[in-house]
Every structure is written in C-alpha cells, then in structure tokens.
Amino acid sequence: MMCRFIVSIIVVLLFSCREAGKQSDVIGTYLGEVNCSTCNGLKSKVTFLKDGTVRIGSISQEMDDVEPLTEHGNWTYSDGVIIIFTGRDSLYYRQLSPSTILSLHRDRTNTSLFVEDYTLEKLP
C-alpha cells in the first residue's frame, strides 16, 4: 500500500517537471509571416517572457506606412497549447517543436492545408 503511494507521488512529480520544462522551452522571441483574411499577410513577432508576460507586434505586409500593432498581455502553457490573454482578446499557439509555434483558431485547432503559413520560428 505504501509502495503504491510512493510510486504515485513520483509519477505526479515527473509529469509536473515535464510540463514545467516544456513551458520554459517556450520562453523567447518568435518571428514569422501569418496569413490574414483581410490582407496579404502579417509579419508577426511574439516574445514570451519568463515572468509570464508577452509582447506581440504585427504589421500588414501591404501597408508599409502604417504603425505596427503592438499588444501586451500574459501567457500560460497547458497541454502543449500556449494561451495569450491581452486586454481585448485571447490568442492560441501550439508548440510544434522547441523552435516552432503554430497559430491556432479560437477553437484551438488549425486545419489549414498550408500550416507553414501559420508558423513562427524562434529567434536564436
């Protein structure tokens, strides 16, 4: 009985450490061009900071004279999904690898045939 309890505690601790390790892999700046339904695409830059805050910068590729849209918010990581909370919206990304994230729709999916059009790469 005591052995099962100890094994259960060890399993919980291992999964907790694994989740925390993945969250720390997210920290950094990601850059990419993301498809846009109302324009020819957005250049996007997302920076995940260690303190749980995030900076997001986006600019339309067809409007060079427009100021970039800059937002700030908080982020969290759950089940491989990065959730960003800004003052006006929630954004979702899935971590595909330690250096790549995928922009998701509000239902936390992305069924696009052109997944590469929704990916951001981590800067070194």
Protein backbone atom coordinates (compact mmCIF):
# COMPACT_ATOMS: atom_id res chain seq x y z
CA MET A 1 0.00 0.00 0.00
CA MET A 2 2.77 2.44 0.96
CA CYS A 3 4.72 1.45 -2.16
CA ARG A 4 1.77 2.42 -4.43
CA PHE A 5 1.51 5.76 -2.68
CA ILE A 6 5.21 6.49 -3.20
CA VAL A 7 5.05 5.42 -6.86
CA SER A 8 2.00 7.67 -7.37
CA ILE A 9 3.84 10.65 -5.88
CA ILE A 10 6.88 10.00 -8.09
CA VAL A 11 4.71 9.80 -11.23
CA VAL A 12 2.96 13.09 -10.37
CA LEU A 13 6.30 14.79 -9.75
CA LEU A 14 7.76 13.52 -13.03
CA PHE A 15 4.80 14.80 -15.04
CA SER A 16 4.90 18.12 -13.21
CA CYS A 17 8.58 18.55 -14.05
CA ARG A 18 7.96 17.59 -17.68
CA GLU A 19 5.23 20.22 -18.03
CA ALA A 20 7.38 22.90 -16.39
CA GLY A 21 10.28 22.04 -18.70
CA LYS A 22 8.13 22.46 -21.77
CA GLN A 23 6.80 25.80 -20.54
CA SER A 24 10.35 27.05 -20.08
CA ASP A 25 11.12 25.96 -23.67
CA VAL A 26 8.55 28.48 -24.90
CA ILE A 27 10.40 31.50 -23.48
CA GLY A 28 11.93 33.60 -26.26
CA THR A 29 11.03 35.56 -29.39
CA TYR A 30 9.28 34.04 -32.42
CA LEU A 31 9.03 35.62 -35.86
CA GLY A 32 7.02 34.76 -38.95
CA GLU A 33 4.54 35.76 -41.60
CA VAL A 34 0.97 34.74 -40.81
CA ASN A 35 -1.96 34.59 -43.22
CA CYS A 36 -4.67 37.20 -42.79
CA SER A 37 -8.25 37.06 -44.09
CA THR A 38 -8.40 40.82 -44.72
CA CYS A 39 -4.88 41.46 -46.07
CA ASN A 40 -1.95 39.82 -47.87
CA GLY A 41 -0.41 38.64 -44.63
CA LEU A 42 1.00 39.89 -41.36
CA LYS A 43 4.57 39.99 -40.17
CA SER A 44 4.29 38.83 -36.57
CA LYS A 45 6.72 38.89 -33.67
CA VAL A 46 5.79 37.31 -30.34
CA THR A 47 8.03 37.47 -27.26
CA PHE A 48 7.28 35.20 -24.30
CA LEU A 49 8.99 36.42 -21.14
CA LYS A 50 9.94 34.35 -18.13
CA ASP A 51 7.65 36.35 -15.81
CA GLY A 52 4.54 35.23 -17.75
CA THR A 53 4.13 38.40 -19.79
CA VAL A 54 4.10 38.59 -23.58
CA ARG A 55 4.71 41.27 -26.23
CA ILE A 56 3.09 40.92 -29.65
CA GLY A 57 3.92 43.01 -32.70
CA SER A 58 2.12 42.74 -36.05
CA ILE A 59 2.23 44.74 -39.25
CA SER A 60 0.42 44.26 -42.55
CA GLN A 61 2.77 43.42 -45.41
CA GLU A 62 0.82 45.62 -47.83
CA MET A 63 0.85 48.81 -45.73
CA ASP A 64 4.41 49.96 -45.11
CA ASP A 65 3.34 53.39 -43.86
CA VAL A 66 1.12 52.02 -41.06
CA GLU A 67 2.41 51.82 -37.49
CA PRO A 68 2.80 48.25 -36.22
CA LEU A 69 0.12 46.97 -33.87
CA THR A 70 1.73 46.28 -30.50
CA GLU A 71 -0.02 44.44 -27.69
CA HIS A 72 0.98 43.27 -24.24
CA GLY A 73 -0.54 40.60 -22.09
CA ASN A 74 0.05 37.46 -20.10
CA TRP A 75 0.62 33.91 -21.23
CA THR A 76 0.21 30.44 -19.84
CA TYR A 77 1.01 26.95 -21.10
CA SER A 78 -1.35 23.99 -20.82
CA ASP A 79 -1.32 20.63 -22.62
CA GLY A 80 1.01 21.86 -25.36
CA VAL A 81 -1.06 24.99 -26.02
CA ILE A 82 0.18 28.49 -25.31
CA ILE A 83 -2.67 30.79 -24.30
CA ILE A 84 -2.17 34.54 -24.54
CA PHE A 85 -4.52 36.91 -22.72
CA THR A 86 -4.48 40.53 -23.89
CA GLY A 87 -6.84 43.24 -22.75
CA ARG A 88 -9.16 42.62 -25.69
CA ASP A 89 -8.60 39.08 -26.92
CA SER A 90 -7.19 35.60 -26.32
CA LEU A 91 -4.73 34.06 -28.77
CA TYR A 92 -3.67 30.43 -29.03
CA TYR A 93 -0.49 28.73 -30.27
CA ARG A 94 0.63 25.11 -30.26
CA GLN A 95 4.29 24.35 -29.69
CA LEU A 96 5.35 22.13 -32.60
CA SER A 97 8.99 21.90 -31.58
CA PRO A 98 11.35 23.77 -29.24
CA SER A 99 11.84 26.33 -32.05
CA THR A 100 8.43 26.48 -33.77
CA ILE A 101 4.92 27.52 -32.73
CA LEU A 102 1.70 27.29 -34.74
CA SER A 103 -1.05 29.91 -34.62
CA LEU A 104 -4.40 28.33 -33.76
CA HIS A 105 -8.01 29.34 -34.29
CA ARG A 106 -10.23 30.19 -31.33
CA ASP A 107 -11.31 26.54 -31.09
CA ARG A 108 -7.60 25.71 -30.59
CA THR A 109 -7.28 23.89 -33.92
CA ASN A 110 -5.65 24.68 -37.23
CA THR A 111 -6.89 22.59 -40.12
CA SER A 112 -5.23 24.69 -42.81
CA LEU A 113 -3.63 22.83 -45.68
CA PHE A 114 -0.85 25.42 -45.51
CA VAL A 115 0.29 25.03 -41.90
CA GLU A 116 3.58 26.73 -42.76
CA ASP A 117 1.58 29.93 -43.32
CA TYR A 118 0.71 29.94 -39.63
CA THR A 119 4.06 29.07 -38.04
CA LEU A 120 6.50 31.30 -36.22
CA GLU A 121 10.17 30.39 -35.76
CA LYS A 122 12.15 31.08 -32.59
CA LEU A 123 14.98 33.56 -32.97
CA PRO A 124 18.39 32.36 -31.77
